[in-house]
Coordinates of C-alpha atoms and ligand atoms in Angstrom, one line a residue:
X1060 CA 7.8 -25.9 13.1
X1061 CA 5.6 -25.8 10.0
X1062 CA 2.9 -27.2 11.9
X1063 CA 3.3 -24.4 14.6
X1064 CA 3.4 -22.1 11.7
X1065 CA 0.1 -23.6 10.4
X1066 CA -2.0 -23.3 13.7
X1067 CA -0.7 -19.7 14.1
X1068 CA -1.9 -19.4 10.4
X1069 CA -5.2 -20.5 10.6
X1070 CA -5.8 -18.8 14.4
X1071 CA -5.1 -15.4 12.2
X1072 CA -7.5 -16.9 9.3
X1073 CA -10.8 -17.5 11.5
X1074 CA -10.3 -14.6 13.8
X1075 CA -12.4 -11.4 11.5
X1076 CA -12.5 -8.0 12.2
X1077 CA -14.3 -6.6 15.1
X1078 CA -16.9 -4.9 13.2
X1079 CA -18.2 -8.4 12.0
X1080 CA -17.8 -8.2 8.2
X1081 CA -15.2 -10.0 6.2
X1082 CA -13.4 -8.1 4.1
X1083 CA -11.9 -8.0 0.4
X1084 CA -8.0 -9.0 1.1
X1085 CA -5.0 -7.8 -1.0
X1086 CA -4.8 -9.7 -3.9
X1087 CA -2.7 -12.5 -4.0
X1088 CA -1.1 -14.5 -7.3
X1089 CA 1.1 -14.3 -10.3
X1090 CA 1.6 -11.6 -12.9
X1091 CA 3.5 -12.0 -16.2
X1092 CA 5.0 -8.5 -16.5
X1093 CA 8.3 -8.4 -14.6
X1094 CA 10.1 -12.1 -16.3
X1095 CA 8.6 -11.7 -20.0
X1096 CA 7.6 -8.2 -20.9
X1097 CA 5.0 -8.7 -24.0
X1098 CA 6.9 -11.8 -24.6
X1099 CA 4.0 -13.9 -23.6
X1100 CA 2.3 -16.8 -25.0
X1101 CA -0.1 -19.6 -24.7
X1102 CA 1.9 -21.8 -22.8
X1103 CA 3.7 -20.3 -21.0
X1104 CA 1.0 -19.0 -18.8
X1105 CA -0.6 -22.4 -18.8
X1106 CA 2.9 -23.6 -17.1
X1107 CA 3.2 -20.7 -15.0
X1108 CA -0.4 -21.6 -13.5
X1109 CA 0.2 -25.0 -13.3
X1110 CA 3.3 -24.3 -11.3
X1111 CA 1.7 -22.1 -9.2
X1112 CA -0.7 -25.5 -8.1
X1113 CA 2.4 -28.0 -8.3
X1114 CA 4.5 -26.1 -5.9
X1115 CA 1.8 -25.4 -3.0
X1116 CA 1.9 -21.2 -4.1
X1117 CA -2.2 -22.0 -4.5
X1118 CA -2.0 -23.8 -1.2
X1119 CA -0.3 -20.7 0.3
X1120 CA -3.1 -18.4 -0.7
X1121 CA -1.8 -17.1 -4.4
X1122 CA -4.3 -17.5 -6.7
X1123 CA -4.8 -14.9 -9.3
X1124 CA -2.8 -16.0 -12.8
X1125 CA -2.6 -12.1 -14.3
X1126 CA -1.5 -11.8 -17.7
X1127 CA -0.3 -8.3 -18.0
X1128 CA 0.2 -6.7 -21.8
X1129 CA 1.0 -8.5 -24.7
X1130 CA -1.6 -10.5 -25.2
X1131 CA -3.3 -7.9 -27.3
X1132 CA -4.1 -8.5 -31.6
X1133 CA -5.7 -5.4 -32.7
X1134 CA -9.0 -4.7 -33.2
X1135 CA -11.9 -5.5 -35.8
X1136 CA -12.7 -2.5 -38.5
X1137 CA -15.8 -3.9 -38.6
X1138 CA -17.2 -4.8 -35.1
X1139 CA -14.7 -3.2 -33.0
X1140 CA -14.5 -6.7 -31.3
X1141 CA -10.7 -7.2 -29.7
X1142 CA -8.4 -9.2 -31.4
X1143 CA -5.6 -11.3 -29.8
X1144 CA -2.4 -12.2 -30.6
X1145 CA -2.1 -14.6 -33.8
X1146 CA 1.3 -16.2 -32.8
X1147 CA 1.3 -15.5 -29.0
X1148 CA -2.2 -16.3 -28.4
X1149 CA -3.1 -19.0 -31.5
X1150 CA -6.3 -20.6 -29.5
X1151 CA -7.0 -16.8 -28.7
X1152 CA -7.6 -16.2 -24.8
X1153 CA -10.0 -18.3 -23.7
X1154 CA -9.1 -22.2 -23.7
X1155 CA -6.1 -20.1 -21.4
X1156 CA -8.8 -18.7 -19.3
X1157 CA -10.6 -21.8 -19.3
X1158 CA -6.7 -24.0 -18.0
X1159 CA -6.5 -21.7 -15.2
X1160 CA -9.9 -21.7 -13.8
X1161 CA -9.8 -25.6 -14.5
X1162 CA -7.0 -25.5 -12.1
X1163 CA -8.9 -23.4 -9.0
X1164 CA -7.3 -20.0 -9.7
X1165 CA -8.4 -17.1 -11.0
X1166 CA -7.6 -15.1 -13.9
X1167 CA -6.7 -11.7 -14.3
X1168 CA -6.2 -9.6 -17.4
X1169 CA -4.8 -6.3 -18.5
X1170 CA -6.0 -3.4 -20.7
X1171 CA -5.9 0.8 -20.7
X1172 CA -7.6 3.3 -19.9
X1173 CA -6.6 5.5 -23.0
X1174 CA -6.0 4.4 -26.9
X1175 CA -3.0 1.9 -26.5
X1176 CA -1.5 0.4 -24.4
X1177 CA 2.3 0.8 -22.4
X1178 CA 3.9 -2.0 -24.1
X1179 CA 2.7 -0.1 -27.3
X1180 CA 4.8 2.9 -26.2
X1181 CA 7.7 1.6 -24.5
X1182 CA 8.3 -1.8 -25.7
X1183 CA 7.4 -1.2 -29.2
X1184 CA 4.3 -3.7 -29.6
X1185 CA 2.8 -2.2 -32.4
X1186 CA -0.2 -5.0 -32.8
X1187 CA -1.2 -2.9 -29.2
X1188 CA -2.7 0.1 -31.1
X1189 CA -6.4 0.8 -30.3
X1190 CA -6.9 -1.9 -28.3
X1191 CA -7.6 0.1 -25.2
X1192 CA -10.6 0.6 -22.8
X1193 CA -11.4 4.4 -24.9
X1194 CA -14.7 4.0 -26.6
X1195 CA -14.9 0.4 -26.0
X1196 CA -15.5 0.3 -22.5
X1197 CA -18.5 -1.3 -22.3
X1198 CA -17.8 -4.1 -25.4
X1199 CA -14.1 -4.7 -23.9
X1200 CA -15.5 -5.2 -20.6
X1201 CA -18.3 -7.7 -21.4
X1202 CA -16.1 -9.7 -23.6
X1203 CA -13.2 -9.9 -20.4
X1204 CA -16.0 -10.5 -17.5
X1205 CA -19.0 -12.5 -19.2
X1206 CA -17.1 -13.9 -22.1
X1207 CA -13.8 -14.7 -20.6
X1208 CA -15.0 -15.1 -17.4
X1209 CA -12.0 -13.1 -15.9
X1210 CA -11.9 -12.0 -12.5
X1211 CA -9.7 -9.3 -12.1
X1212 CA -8.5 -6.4 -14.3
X1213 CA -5.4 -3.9 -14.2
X1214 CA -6.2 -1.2 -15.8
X1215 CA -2.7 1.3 -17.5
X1216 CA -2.9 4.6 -18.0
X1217 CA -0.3 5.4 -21.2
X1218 CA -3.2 5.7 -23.7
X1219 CA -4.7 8.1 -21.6
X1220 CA -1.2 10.1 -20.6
X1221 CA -0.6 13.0 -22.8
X1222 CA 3.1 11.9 -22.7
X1223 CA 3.2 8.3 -23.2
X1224 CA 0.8 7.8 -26.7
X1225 CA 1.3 8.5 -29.7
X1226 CA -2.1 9.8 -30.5
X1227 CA -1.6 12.5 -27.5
X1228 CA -4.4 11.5 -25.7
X1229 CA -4.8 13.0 -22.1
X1230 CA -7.6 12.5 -19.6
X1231 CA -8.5 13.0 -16.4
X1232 CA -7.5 9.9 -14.7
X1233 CA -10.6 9.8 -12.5
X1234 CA -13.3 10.1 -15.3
X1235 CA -11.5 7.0 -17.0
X1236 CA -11.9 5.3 -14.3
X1237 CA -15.4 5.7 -13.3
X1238 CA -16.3 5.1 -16.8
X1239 CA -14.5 1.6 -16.7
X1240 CA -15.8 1.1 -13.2
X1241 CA -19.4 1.6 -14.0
X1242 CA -18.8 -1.2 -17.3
X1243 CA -17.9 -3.7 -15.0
X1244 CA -20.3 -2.8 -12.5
X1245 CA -23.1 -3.4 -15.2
X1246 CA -22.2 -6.8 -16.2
X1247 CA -23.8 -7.5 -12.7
X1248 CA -20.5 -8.9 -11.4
X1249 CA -19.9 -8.1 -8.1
X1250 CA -16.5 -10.2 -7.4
X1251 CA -14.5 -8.6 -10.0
X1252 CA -11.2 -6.5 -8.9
X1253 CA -10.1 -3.6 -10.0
X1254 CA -6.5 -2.0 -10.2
X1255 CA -5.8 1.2 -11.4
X1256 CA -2.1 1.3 -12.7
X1257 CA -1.7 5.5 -12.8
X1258 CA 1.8 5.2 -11.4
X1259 CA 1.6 7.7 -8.4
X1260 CA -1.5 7.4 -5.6
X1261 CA -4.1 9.3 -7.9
X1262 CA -6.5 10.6 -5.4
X1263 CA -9.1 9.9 -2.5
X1264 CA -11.7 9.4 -5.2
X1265 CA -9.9 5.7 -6.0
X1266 CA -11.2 4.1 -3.2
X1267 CA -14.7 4.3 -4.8
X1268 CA -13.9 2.7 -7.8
X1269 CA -11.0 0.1 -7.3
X1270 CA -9.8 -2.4 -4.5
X1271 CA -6.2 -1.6 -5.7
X1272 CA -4.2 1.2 -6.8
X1273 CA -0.4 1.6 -7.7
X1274 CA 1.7 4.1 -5.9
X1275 CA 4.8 4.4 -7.7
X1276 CA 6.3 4.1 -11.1
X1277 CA 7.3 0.9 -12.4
X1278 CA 9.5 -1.8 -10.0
X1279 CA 12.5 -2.9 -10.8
X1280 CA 14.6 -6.0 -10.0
X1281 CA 17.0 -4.1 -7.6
X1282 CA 17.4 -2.4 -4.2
X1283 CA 16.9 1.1 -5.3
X1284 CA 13.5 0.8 -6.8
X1285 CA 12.2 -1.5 -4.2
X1286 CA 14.0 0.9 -1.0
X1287 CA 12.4 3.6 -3.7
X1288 CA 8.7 2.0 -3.4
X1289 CA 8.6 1.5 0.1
X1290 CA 9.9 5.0 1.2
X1291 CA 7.0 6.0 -1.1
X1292 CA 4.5 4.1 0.8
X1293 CA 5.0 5.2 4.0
X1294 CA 3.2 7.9 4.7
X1295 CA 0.1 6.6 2.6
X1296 CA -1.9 4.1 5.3
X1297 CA -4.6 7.0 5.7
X1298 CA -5.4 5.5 2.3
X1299 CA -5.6 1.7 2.8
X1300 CA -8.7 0.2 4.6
X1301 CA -12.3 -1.4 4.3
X1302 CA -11.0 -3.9 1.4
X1303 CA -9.0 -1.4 -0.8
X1304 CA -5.0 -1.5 -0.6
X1305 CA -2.0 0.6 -2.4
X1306 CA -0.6 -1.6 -4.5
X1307 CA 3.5 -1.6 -4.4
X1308 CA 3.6 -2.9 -7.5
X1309 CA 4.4 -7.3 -8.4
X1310 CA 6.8 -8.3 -6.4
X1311 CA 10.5 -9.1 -8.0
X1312 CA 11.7 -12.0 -5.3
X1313 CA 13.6 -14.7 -7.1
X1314 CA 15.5 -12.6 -9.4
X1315 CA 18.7 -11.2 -8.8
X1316 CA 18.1 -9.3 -5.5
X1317 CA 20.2 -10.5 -2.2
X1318 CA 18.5 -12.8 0.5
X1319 CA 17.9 -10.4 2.8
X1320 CA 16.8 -7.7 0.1
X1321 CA 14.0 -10.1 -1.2
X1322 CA 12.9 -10.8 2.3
X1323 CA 12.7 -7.1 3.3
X1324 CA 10.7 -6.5 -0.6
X1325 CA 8.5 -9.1 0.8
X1326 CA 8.5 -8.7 4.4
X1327 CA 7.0 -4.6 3.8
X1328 CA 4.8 -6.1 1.2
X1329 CA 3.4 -8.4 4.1
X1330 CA 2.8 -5.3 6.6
X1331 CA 1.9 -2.8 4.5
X1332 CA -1.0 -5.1 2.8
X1333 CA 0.2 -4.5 -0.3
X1334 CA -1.1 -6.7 -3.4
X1335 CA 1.8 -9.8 -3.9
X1336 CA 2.0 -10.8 -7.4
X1337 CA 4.7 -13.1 -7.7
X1338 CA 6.9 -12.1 -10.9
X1339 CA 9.4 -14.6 -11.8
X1340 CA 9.4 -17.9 -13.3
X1341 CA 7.7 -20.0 -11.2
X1342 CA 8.6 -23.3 -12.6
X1343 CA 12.5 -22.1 -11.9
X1344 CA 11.9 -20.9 -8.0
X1345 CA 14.9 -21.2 -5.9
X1346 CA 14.1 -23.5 -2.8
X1347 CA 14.8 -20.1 -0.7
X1348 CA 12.3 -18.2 -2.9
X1349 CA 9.8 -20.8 -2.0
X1350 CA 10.1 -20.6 0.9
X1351 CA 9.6 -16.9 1.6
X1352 CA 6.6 -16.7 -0.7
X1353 CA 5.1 -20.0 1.6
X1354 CA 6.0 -18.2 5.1
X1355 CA 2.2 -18.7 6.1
X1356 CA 2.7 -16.3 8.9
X1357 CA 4.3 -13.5 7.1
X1358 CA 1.1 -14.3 4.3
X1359 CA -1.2 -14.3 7.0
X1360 CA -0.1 -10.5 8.3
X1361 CA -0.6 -9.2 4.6
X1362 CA -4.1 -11.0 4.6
X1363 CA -4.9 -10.0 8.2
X1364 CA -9.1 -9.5 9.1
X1365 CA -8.4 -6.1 9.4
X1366 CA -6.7 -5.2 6.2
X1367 CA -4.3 -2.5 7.6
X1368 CA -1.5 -0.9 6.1
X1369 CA 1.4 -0.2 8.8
X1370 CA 2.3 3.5 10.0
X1371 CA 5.1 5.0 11.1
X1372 CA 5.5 4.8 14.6
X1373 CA 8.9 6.0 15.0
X1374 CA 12.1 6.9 12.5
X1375 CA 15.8 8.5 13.9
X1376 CA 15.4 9.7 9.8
X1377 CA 17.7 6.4 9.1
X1378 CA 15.7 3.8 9.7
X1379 CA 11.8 3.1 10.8
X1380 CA 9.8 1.3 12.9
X1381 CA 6.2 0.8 11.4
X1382 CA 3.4 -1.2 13.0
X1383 CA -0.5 -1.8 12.4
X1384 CA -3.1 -3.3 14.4
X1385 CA -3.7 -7.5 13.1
X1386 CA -6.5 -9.5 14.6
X1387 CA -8.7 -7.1 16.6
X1388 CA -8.6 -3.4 16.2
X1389 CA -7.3 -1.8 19.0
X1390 CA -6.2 -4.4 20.6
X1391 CA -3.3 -6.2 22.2
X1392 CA -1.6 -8.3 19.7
X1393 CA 0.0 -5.4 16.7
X1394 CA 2.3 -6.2 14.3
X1395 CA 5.8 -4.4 13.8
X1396 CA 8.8 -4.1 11.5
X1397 CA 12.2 -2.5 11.8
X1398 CA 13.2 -1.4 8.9
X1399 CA 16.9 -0.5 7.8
X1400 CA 17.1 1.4 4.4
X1401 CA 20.5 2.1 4.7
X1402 CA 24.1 0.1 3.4
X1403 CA 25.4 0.4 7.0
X1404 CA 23.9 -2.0 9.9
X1405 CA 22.0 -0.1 12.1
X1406 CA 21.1 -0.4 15.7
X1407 CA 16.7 0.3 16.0
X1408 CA 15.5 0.6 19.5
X1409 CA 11.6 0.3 20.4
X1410 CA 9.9 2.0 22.7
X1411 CA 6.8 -0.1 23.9
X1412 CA 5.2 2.9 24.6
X1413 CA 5.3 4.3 21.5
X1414 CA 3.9 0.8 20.2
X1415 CA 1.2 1.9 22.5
X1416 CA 2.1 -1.5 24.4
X1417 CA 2.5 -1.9 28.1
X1418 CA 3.5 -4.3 30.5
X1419 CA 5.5 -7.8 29.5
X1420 CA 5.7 -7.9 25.4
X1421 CA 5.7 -11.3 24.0
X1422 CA 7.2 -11.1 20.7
X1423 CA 7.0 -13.7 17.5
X1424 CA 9.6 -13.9 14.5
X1425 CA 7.9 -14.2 11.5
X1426 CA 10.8 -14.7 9.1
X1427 CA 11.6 -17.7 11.6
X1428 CA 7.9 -18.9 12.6
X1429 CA 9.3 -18.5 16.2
X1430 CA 8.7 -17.2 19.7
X1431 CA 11.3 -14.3 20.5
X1432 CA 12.5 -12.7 22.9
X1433 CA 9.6 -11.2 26.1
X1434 CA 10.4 -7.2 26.1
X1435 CA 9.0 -4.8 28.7
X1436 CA 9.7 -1.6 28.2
X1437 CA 12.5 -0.7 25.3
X1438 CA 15.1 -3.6 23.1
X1439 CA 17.1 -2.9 21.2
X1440 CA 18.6 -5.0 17.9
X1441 CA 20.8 -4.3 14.8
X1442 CA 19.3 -4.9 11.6
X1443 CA 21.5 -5.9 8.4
X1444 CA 21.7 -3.3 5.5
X1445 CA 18.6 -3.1 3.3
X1446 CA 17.1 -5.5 6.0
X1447 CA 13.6 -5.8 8.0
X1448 CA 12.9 -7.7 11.4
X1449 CA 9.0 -8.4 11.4
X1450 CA 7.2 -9.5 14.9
X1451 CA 4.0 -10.4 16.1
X1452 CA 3.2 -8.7 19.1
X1453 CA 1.3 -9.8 22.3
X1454 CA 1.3 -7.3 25.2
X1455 CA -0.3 -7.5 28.5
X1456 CA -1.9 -3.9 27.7
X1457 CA -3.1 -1.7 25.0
X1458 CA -2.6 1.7 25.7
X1459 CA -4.8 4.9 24.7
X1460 CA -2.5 6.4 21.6
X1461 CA -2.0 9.8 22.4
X1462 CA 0.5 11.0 20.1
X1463 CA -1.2 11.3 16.2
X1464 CA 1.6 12.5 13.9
X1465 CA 0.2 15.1 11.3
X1466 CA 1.7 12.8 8.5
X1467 CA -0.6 9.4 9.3
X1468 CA -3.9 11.7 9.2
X1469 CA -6.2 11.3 6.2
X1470 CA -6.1 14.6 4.2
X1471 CA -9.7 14.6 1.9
X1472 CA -7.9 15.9 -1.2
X1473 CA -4.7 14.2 -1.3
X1474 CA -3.3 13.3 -4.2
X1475 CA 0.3 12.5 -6.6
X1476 CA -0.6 13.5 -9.3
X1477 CA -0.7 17.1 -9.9
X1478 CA 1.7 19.2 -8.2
X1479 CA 0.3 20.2 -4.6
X1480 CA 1.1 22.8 -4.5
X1481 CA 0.0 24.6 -7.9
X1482 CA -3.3 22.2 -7.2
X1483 CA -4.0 23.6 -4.0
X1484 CA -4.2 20.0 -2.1
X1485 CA -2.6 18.8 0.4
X1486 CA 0.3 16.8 1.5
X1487 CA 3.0 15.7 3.8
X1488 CA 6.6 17.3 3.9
X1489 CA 9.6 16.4 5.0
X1490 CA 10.4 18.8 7.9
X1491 CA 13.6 18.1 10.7
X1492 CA 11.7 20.3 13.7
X1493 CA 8.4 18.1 13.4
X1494 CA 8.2 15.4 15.9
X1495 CA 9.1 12.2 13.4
X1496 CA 10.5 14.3 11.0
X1497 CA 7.1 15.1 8.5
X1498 CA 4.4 17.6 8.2
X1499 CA 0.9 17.5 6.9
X1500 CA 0.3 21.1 4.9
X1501 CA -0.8 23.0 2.3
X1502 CA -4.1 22.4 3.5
X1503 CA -7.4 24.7 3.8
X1504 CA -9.1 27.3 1.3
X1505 CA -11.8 24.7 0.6
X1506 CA -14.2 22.5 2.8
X1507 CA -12.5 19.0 1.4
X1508 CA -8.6 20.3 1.8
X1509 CA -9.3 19.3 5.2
X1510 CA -7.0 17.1 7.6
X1511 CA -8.8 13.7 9.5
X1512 CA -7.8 11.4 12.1
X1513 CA -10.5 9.3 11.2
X1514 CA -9.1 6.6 13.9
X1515 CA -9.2 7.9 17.1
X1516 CA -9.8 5.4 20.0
X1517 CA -11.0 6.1 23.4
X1518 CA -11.3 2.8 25.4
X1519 CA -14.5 4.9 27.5
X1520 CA -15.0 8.4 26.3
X1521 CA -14.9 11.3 28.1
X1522 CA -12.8 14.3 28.3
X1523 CA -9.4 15.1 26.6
X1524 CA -6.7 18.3 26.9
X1525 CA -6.1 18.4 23.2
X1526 CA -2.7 19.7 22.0
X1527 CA -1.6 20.3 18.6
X1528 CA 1.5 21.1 17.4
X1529 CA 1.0 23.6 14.2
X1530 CA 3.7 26.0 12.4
X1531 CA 2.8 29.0 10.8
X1532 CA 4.2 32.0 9.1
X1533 CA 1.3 34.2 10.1
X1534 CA -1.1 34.4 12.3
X1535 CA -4.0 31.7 11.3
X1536 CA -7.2 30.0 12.2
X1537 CA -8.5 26.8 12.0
X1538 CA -11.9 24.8 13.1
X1539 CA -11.1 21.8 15.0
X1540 CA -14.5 19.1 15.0
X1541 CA -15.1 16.0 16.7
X1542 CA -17.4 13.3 15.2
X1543 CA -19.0 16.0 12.8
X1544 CA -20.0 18.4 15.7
X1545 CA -20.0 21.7 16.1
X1546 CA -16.2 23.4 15.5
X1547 CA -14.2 24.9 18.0
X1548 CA -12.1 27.9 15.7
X1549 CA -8.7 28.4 16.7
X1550 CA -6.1 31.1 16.2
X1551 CA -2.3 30.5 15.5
X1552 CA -0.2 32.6 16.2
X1553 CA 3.6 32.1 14.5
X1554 CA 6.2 31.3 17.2
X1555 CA 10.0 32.5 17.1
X1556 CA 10.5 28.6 18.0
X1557 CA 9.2 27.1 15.0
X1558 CA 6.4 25.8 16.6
X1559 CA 3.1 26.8 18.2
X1560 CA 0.7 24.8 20.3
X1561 CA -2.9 24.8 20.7
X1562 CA -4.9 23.6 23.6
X1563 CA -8.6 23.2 23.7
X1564 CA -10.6 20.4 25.7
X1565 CA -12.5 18.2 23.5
X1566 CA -15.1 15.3 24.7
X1567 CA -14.8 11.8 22.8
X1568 CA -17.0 8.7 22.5
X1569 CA -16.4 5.7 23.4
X1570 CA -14.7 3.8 20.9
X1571 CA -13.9 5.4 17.7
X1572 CA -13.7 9.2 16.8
X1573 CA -12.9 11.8 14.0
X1574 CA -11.0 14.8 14.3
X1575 CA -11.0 16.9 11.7
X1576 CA -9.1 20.4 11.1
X1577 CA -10.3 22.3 8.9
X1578 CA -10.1 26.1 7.3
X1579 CA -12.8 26.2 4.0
X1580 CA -12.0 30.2 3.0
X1581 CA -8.1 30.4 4.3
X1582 CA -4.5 29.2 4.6
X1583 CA -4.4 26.5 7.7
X1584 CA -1.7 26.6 9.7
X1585 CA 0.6 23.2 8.9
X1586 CA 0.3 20.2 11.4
X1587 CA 2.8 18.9 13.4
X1588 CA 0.6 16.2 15.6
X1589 CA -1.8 16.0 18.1
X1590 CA -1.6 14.9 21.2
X1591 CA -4.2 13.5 23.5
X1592 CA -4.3 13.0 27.0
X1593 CA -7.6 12.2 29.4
X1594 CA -8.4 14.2 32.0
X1595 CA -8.9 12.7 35.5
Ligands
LIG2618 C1 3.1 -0.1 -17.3 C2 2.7 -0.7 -16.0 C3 3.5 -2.1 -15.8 C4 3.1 -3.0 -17.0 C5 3.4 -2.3 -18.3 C6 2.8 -3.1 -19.5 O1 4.4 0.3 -17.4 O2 3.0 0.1 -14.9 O3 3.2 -2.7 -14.6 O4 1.7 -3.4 -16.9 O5 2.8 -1.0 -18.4 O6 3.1 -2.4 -20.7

């Protein structure tokens, strides 16, 4: 079985994505924040790494030893060189660095974007006071990148948050960023990752600047803040792609979570692409543990050639079904996950169709490194409270999507961390008479407040009957494009049934399109979905 696991591993491993570039994959390693808080030392993280070899984790694909906050000393009056830790970090940082790159890894550090750092804040390290990226950013980054030699960074934000410093620093998250982007990007290292830690999904803008970003607020070790995370995340694969991933925050298997909670925290990881940082003691992993972080297939569908985060492709508003394309885009093979939130079992069925899958369905458990059960058509399964079923899936036939839900498109200005709707951007809502149970809105008065299906496949072009499903108050318009053409305007009328549909024709290319909706001086109507159907 671990040989069948391997082969299936390494099949997903050579195959790359269809447009014939490799691409950055989610970070994988070890990060010291979730076990020991500023409690760090010396070491410790030379144990931790030297776990991370001894037990195959490095074999597996983790390879990044991050050490988080708590490392820091102060700063020199004088110079304003960075000081470390006297008693956590004697040697200073790094004969550490130096262990850990001795050992194949890599090595990831920690700062902020503001003043001080979080641990400063919350956790009372007081030695963390001006030790942040503000004013230093250049001097910081050399000494991390060319002195260190690190090779990744995550980057806080509580020194830079009006709330959380004492100072009262606040900044525009995006200006920190570039800042601290453009440092790195002069020390003429190109293999150096970025994470920005801002605690919600800050904006289109981080894509530009970073290969990770966080989503959410801090993880927990419990079921609430990782059920909290993931409903959080799901509306939010517009945003992953071409190397750059939302980051669900280090992963908290191995603590006190149930079995089947730390396999459903890991199993979503997998599918959604999200970074894994392992973040318990590694030199205390239960057997179990081991083996969930070592499934080589569930680690091969969070490193997957085409670095997709999954969708959802179905909900009854209790529990989801999410899938993503793995191996070659638009394809046969996807990958899916039932997922139950709920303390009750629940019963999921799948429609193949709605998979976009036809004919016989072979199906692979990746929990169990096992062929399933062949499905044509619908199956039906219960899955255990706060549990996920993950499955590779082979069809016979891709089929043409025709159904794009309003709340997968990409929306140009979205963002978490202003209020939408006092910053005039869009978003999704939560709505019971739109098909899946979500809404994209709030959208138009400005060119970029715009709404994109930026994945549009038609296996051989030609003519579509475009419907889309909008709600309005009012009568409005909007400009529907394709590929950056010339618009087609059109006019909403509000409906007594909630809501209206539009229908225009619309010719696509072969392969992939854009459809963008779009209103740059007024109120859009909101958007339900589009569907697409060829004409014959
Ligand atoms: C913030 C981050 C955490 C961790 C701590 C360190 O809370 O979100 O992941 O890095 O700071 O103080």
């Amino acid at each position: 079985m671990r040989l069948r696991c391997l082969v299936a591993a390494l099949a997903f491993a050579v195959v790359f994505s269809i447009y014939g570039r490799d691409i950055e994959r989610p970070t994988m390693g070890w990060s010291s924040w979730n076990t020991y808080y500023i409690d760090i030392n010396d070491s410790l993280i030379m144990s931790q790494a030297d776990a991370m070899v001894r037990l195959g984790l490095k074999d597996a694909g983790f390879l990044y030893i991050n050490i988080d906050d708590g490392y820091f000393g102060g700063r020199d009056k004088a110079t304003g060189r960075l000081l470390i830790h006297p008693t956590r970090f004697p040697r200073g940082l790094k004969p550490v660095v130096d262990y850990i790159h001795g050992l194949g890894l890599k090595s990831g550090i920690y700062s902020d974007a503001g003043a001080n750092t979080c641990g400063n804040f919350w956790n009372d390290d007081t030695i963390a006071k001006n030790v942040g990226l503000l004013g230093h950013e250049q001097q910081d980054i050399d000494f991390f990148f060319k002195e260190l030699g690190c090779d990744f960074i995550k980057v806080d934000f509580c020194g830079a948050d009006g709330f959380s410093n004492h100072a009262h620093y606040s900044f525009e998250p995006y200006d920190r960023y570039k800042a601290i982007h453009e440092a790195i990007e002069r020390t003429g290292r190109k293999d150096v990752k970025l994470n920005v830690c801002r605690w919600n999904y800050p904006g289109t803008w981080v894509s530009d600047v970073a290969t990770s970003w966080r989503i959410s607020e801090d993880i927990r070790d419990n079921w609430a803040s990782v059920r909290n995370i993931i409903g959080q995340s799901l509306y939010l694969s517009a945003y992953a792609g071409n190397g750059r991933y939302n980051d669900m925050d280090m992963l908290e298997v191995g603590r006190s979570m149930t079995e089947e909670e730390d396999r459903t925290h890991f199993g979503i990881w997998c599918i959604m692409a999200s970074p894994l940082l392992i973040g318990c003691d590694m030199t205390t992993l239960k057997p179990e543990t081991h083996a969930l972080l070592t499934n080589r297939e569930l680690i091969a569908l969070n490193q997957d050639a085409l670095g997709l985060q999954a969708y959802v492709a179905s909900t009854d508003g209790k529990t989801y079904v999410l899938v993503k394309d793995i191996e070659e885009a638009y394809g046969n093979v996807r990958a899916i996950a039932l997922y139950n939130p709920t303390d009750e079992p629940q019963e999921i069925t799948v429609d193949m169709t709605t998979l976009d899958l036809g004919g016989k369905v072979r199906m692979r458990d990746l929990f169990a490194c096992k062929d399933a059960a062949e499905v044509n058509g619908k199956w039906s399964e219960t899955v255990a409270p706060h549990g996920v079923r993950i499955y590779r899936l082979e069809a016979e036939k891709r089929l043409e999507r025709s159904i794009y839900e309003g709340e997968t498109a990409y929306l140009s200005s979205y963002q978490e961390i202003y209020n939408p709707m006092a910053f005039g951007t869009g978003t999704y809502f939560a709505d019971s008479t739109c098909s899946g149970g979500m809404k994209a809105g709030n959208l138009g008065m400005r060119p970029q407040n715009d709404l994109r299906w930026r994945n549009v496949y038609s296996k051989n072009g030609g003519s579509y009957d475009m419907t889309i499903d909008c709600l309005t108050p009012e009568k409005r318009k909007m400009i529907v494009v394709v590929n950056g053409g010339e618009g087609t305007v059109v006019e909403i009328e509000p409906s007594s049934e909630g809501i209206t549909s539009i229908n225009i024709k619309v010719d696509l290319k072969q392969g992939e399109n854009e459809i963008r909706l779009y209103n740059d001086r007024a109120r859009m109507p909101e958007i339900d979905r589009m569907i697409l159907k060829p004409m014959v």
